[in-house]
């Protein structure tokens, strides 16, 4: 859910721009491998330091000062990611349904809601995810089924037109989405049964890969690779296109509704992570005190960084992946290697 | 914990609900002028190019159209025409929208009609505008008319309640089974318009003048429309037209047809009608040297009712099948020739090459339209007569 909520909207564009009609192959190959690498690293680290989060064990591995600096950087990464998510969504709303509503209002609503959720703690977030996931799936599949008459599977040919290279290039951006599983570096200590995380993670990857693959296959088969790469939100356009004769039409508003709940869960999780990270770096007793500060950063932050959707799209496609890959895979692997070399561990050897 | 969860859930739902009502974007139905059909034209006025945009706007119930309400019980016109001009399409819309106390609203636009000149010069601009535009729907049908499109705002429905319903239903339901044309929704049209290996077509709409009279008065409307034939595009510009028979050829090549497509044929100078119920094409393109070679196999199935004295026994049917195959082959050949004249590969030959022979496609990628023009097309038609109706023997 965390990964899919924003990915279904934007990924098809970015991947089809690179990989054209082979884009659907992208989602279940390289990004999954990337995501699994992240998961594996995170899991190994968690095994070495049971009950500790990345902030705490990076202090053990690298010493207090460097460890804390890293903690600050990680908090900033999450803050920035959150701002991007908020920005993506307000953009989406502005283009599709609410062009006249001031962006600041939309931003404020999302931020306040997610901060409230974050205040309630992790379990509440998880439960609301459980609650909305079936709705999300239901609407998604209703949309897909109603699109079936419009499909033209010929659009998916030829496969691998320009070889494998464009497919790999198209993988970079989705990889960063799969890599978001890195949130586990903070959450792992809080999970009931950490041992099961790896198996569950694999299931999640399989589900998300399937989800995104279906998404891209449908979008390309509906609009063709050329038009898909030009559209801003292909899935939304596809929902507009879906329908049966005159009496089932205009599903896109349902889509907006359900994506909105998805986004709230995502920003809530991120808010929670930022607060936890900051609190742990600063040694605060209660992470909630950070929440209030956060509101004052996020609302102006998302309003200032990007003023139009094209800039955001460009940023997500070109500048964001290196940063994301660094934080998602680079830092955990780096920590793991150092930990192995310096033989630091707190848990029992398994 | 349960209470907390339900509180969050309620809050999430409440806020989503708040947003679903529209906030600043709330629009009252009463405040909207719903544009059902939009026509776009390019005209020259005082030496400069201008857009002329026409629209048929839904006329809310209860408001009577001006004129002779007293004389007849005729209901008011459910859709009223508006026409405006401007340097951009948006300005042209404003030019008629400013006469109304309601906001123009495009979410119910069923049909987008382009005038001939606009289609020749600015198709991509028009379609891009509608693709970008938030309210426009990908299901609207794109049509092209000969001459100026705004003339069509005068048309009136014959059977349906409103003219927009009538054209929409024609495009969606009847033209294809009758073999008159194919409906081209905006999304499909734009997909082919930007495609790198295929050209687009759009249905053609034209004015007709129903002649029926009832005593002194006309029985139907003075002007109505039919959707028949296709407008053929080449590199995103209108290149020419397919008449009804060429359109039929196009349908044979590109679509799996089902319906009742009536095709006239001749045997010993006596005409009869072959009713095609099913046809299925198979295209195989390959590159031989630098020449595109296309093998086209069409399987058709149909029936004959109006036999004009033909003896429909086993031998007669064999003969009819032969005639039908020849006739369909002729129709298809004619379409291919015409498409080559227009330099428009709307038939999907190059697309087929691209899909199955990537290496060959890369060789002709830069001048694929020229390659298409010189293509050799071998047509094989196998038409069958599957039934001859309820009679076993001729009268």
CSV table of N, CA and C in Angstrom, one decimal, chain B residues 68-123:
chain,number,residue,atom,x,y,z
B,68,UNK,N,-42.6,30.0,-32.5
B,68,UNK,CA,-44.0,29.7,-32.7
B,68,UNK,C,-44.5,28.7,-31.7
B,69,UNK,N,-44.3,29.0,-30.4
B,69,UNK,CA,-44.8,28.0,-29.4
B,69,UNK,C,-46.3,27.9,-29.5
B,70,UNK,N,-46.9,29.1,-29.7
B,70,UNK,CA,-48.4,29.1,-29.7
B,70,UNK,C,-49.0,28.3,-30.8
B,71,UNK,N,-48.4,28.4,-32.0
B,71,UNK,CA,-48.9,27.7,-33.1
B,71,UNK,C,-48.9,26.2,-33.0
B,72,UNK,N,-47.8,25.6,-32.6
B,72,UNK,CA,-47.7,24.2,-32.6
B,72,UNK,C,-47.4,23.8,-31.2
B,73,UNK,N,-47.6,22.5,-30.9
B,73,UNK,CA,-47.3,21.9,-29.6
B,73,UNK,C,-45.9,21.4,-29.6
B,74,UNK,N,-45.1,21.8,-30.6
B,74,UNK,CA,-43.8,21.3,-30.8
B,74,UNK,C,-42.9,21.7,-29.5
B,75,UNK,N,-42.2,20.7,-28.9
B,75,UNK,CA,-41.4,21.1,-27.8
B,75,UNK,C,-40.2,22.0,-28.2
B,76,UNK,N,-39.7,22.7,-27.2
B,76,UNK,CA,-38.6,23.6,-27.5
B,76,UNK,C,-37.4,22.8,-27.9
B,77,UNK,N,-36.5,23.5,-28.6
B,77,UNK,CA,-35.3,22.8,-29.1
B,77,UNK,C,-34.5,22.4,-27.8
B,78,UNK,N,-34.2,21.2,-27.6
B,78,UNK,CA,-33.5,20.8,-26.4
B,78,UNK,C,-32.0,21.2,-26.4
B,79,UNK,N,-31.5,21.6,-27.6
B,79,UNK,CA,-30.1,22.0,-27.6
B,79,UNK,C,-30.0,23.3,-28.5
B,80,UNK,N,-29.3,24.3,-28.0
B,80,UNK,CA,-29.3,25.5,-28.7
B,80,UNK,C,-27.8,25.7,-29.2
B,81,UNK,N,-27.7,26.3,-30.4
B,81,UNK,CA,-26.3,26.5,-31.0
B,81,UNK,C,-25.7,27.8,-30.6
B,82,UNK,N,-24.4,27.8,-30.3
B,82,UNK,CA,-23.7,29.0,-30.0
B,82,UNK,C,-22.4,29.0,-30.9
B,83,UNK,N,-22.1,30.1,-31.4
B,83,UNK,CA,-20.8,30.2,-32.2
B,83,UNK,C,-20.0,31.4,-31.8
B,84,UNK,N,-18.7,31.2,-31.7
B,84,UNK,CA,-17.9,32.4,-31.3
B,84,UNK,C,-16.6,32.3,-32.1
B,85,UNK,N,-15.9,33.5,-32.2
B,85,UNK,CA,-14.6,33.5,-32.9
B,85,UNK,C,-13.6,34.1,-31.9
B,86,UNK,N,-12.3,33.7,-32.2
B,86,UNK,CA,-11.3,34.3,-31.4
B,86,UNK,C,-9.9,33.9,-31.9
B,87,UNK,N,-8.9,34.5,-31.4
B,87,UNK,CA,-7.5,34.2,-31.9
B,87,UNK,C,-7.1,32.8,-31.4
B,88,UNK,N,-7.6,32.4,-30.2
B,88,UNK,CA,-7.3,31.1,-29.8
B,88,UNK,C,-8.6,30.4,-29.5
B,89,UNK,N,-8.6,29.1,-29.4
B,89,UNK,CA,-9.8,28.3,-29.1
B,89,UNK,C,-10.5,28.8,-27.9
B,90,UNK,N,-9.7,29.1,-26.8
B,90,UNK,CA,-10.3,29.5,-25.6
B,90,UNK,C,-11.0,30.8,-25.7
B,91,UNK,N,-10.4,31.7,-26.5
B,91,UNK,CA,-11.0,33.0,-26.7
B,91,UNK,C,-12.4,32.8,-27.4
B,92,UNK,N,-12.3,31.9,-28.4
B,92,UNK,CA,-13.6,31.7,-29.1
B,92,UNK,C,-14.7,31.1,-28.3
B,93,UNK,N,-14.3,30.3,-27.3
B,93,UNK,CA,-15.3,29.7,-26.4
B,93,UNK,C,-15.8,30.9,-25.5
B,94,UNK,N,-14.9,31.7,-25.1
B,94,UNK,CA,-15.4,32.9,-24.3
B,94,UNK,C,-16.3,33.8,-25.1
B,95,UNK,N,-16.1,33.8,-26.4
B,95,UNK,CA,-16.9,34.7,-27.2
B,95,UNK,C,-18.3,34.4,-27.2
B,96,UNK,N,-18.7,33.1,-27.1
B,96,UNK,CA,-20.1,32.8,-26.9
B,96,UNK,C,-20.5,32.6,-25.4
B,97,UNK,N,-19.5,32.2,-24.6
B,97,UNK,CA,-19.8,31.9,-23.2
B,97,UNK,C,-20.2,33.2,-22.5
B,98,UNK,N,-19.7,34.3,-23.0
B,98,UNK,CA,-19.9,35.6,-22.3
B,98,UNK,C,-21.4,36.1,-22.5
B,99,UNK,N,-22.1,35.4,-23.4
B,99,UNK,CA,-23.5,35.8,-23.6
B,99,UNK,C,-24.4,35.1,-22.6
B,100,UNK,N,-23.8,34.2,-21.9
B,100,UNK,CA,-24.6,33.3,-21.0
B,100,UNK,C,-24.3,33.6,-19.5
B,101,UNK,N,-25.2,33.4,-18.7
B,101,UNK,CA,-24.9,33.6,-17.3
B,101,UNK,C,-24.4,32.3,-16.7
B,102,UNK,N,-24.1,31.3,-17.5
B,102,UNK,CA,-23.6,30.0,-17.0
B,102,UNK,C,-22.2,29.7,-17.5
B,103,UNK,N,-21.5,28.9,-16.8
B,103,UNK,CA,-20.1,28.5,-17.2
B,103,UNK,C,-20.1,27.4,-18.3
B,104,UNK,N,-19.3,27.6,-19.3
B,104,UNK,CA,-19.2,26.4,-20.2
B,104,UNK,C,-18.6,25.2,-19.6
B,105,UNK,N,-19.2,24.1,-19.9
B,105,UNK,CA,-18.8,22.9,-19.2
B,105,UNK,C,-18.6,21.7,-20.2
B,106,UNK,N,-17.4,21.2,-20.3
B,106,UNK,CA,-17.1,20.3,-21.4
B,106,UNK,C,-17.2,18.8,-21.0
B,107,UNK,N,-17.5,18.5,-19.8
B,107,UNK,CA,-17.5,17.1,-19.3
B,107,UNK,C,-18.5,16.2,-20.0
B,108,UNK,N,-19.4,16.8,-20.7
B,108,UNK,CA,-20.4,15.9,-21.3
B,108,UNK,C,-20.3,16.0,-22.8
B,109,UNK,N,-19.2,16.5,-23.3
B,109,UNK,CA,-19.1,16.7,-24.8
B,109,UNK,C,-19.0,15.3,-25.4
B,110,UNK,N,-20.0,15.0,-26.2
B,110,UNK,CA,-20.1,13.7,-26.8
B,110,UNK,C,-19.3,13.6,-28.1
B,111,UNK,N,-19.3,14.7,-28.8
B,111,UNK,CA,-18.7,14.7,-30.2
B,111,UNK,C,-17.9,16.0,-30.4
B,112,UNK,N,-16.7,15.8,-30.9
B,112,UNK,CA,-15.8,16.9,-31.3
B,112,UNK,C,-15.7,16.9,-32.8
B,113,UNK,N,-16.2,18.0,-33.4
B,113,UNK,CA,-16.2,18.0,-34.9
B,113,UNK,C,-15.1,19.0,-35.4
B,114,UNK,N,-14.3,18.6,-36.3
B,114,UNK,CA,-13.3,19.5,-36.9
B,114,UNK,C,-13.7,19.9,-38.3
B,115,UNK,N,-13.6,21.1,-38.6
B,115,UNK,CA,-13.8,21.6,-40.0
B,115,UNK,C,-12.7,21.1,-40.9
B,116,UNK,N,-12.9,21.2,-42.2
B,116,UNK,CA,-11.9,20.6,-43.1
B,116,UNK,C,-10.6,21.3,-43.0
B,117,UNK,N,-10.7,22.7,-43.0
B,117,UNK,CA,-9.4,23.4,-43.0
B,117,UNK,C,-8.7,23.3,-41.6
B,118,UNK,N,-9.4,23.3,-40.5
B,118,UNK,CA,-8.8,23.1,-39.2
B,118,UNK,C,-8.1,21.8,-39.2
B,119,UNK,N,-8.8,20.7,-39.8
B,119,UNK,CA,-8.2,19.4,-39.7
B,119,UNK,C,-7.0,19.3,-40.6
B,120,UNK,N,-7.0,20.1,-41.7
B,120,UNK,CA,-5.8,20.1,-42.6
B,120,UNK,C,-4.6,20.7,-41.9
B,121,UNK,N,-4.9,21.8,-41.2
B,121,UNK,CA,-3.7,22.6,-40.7
B,121,UNK,C,-3.4,22.4,-39.3
B,122,UNK,N,-4.4,22.2,-38.4
B,122,UNK,CA,-4.1,22.3,-37.0
B,122,UNK,C,-4.7,21.1,-36.2
B,123,UNK,N,-4.8,19.9,-36.8
B,123,UNK,CA,-5.4,18.8,-36.0
B,123,UNK,C,-4.7,18.6,-34.7
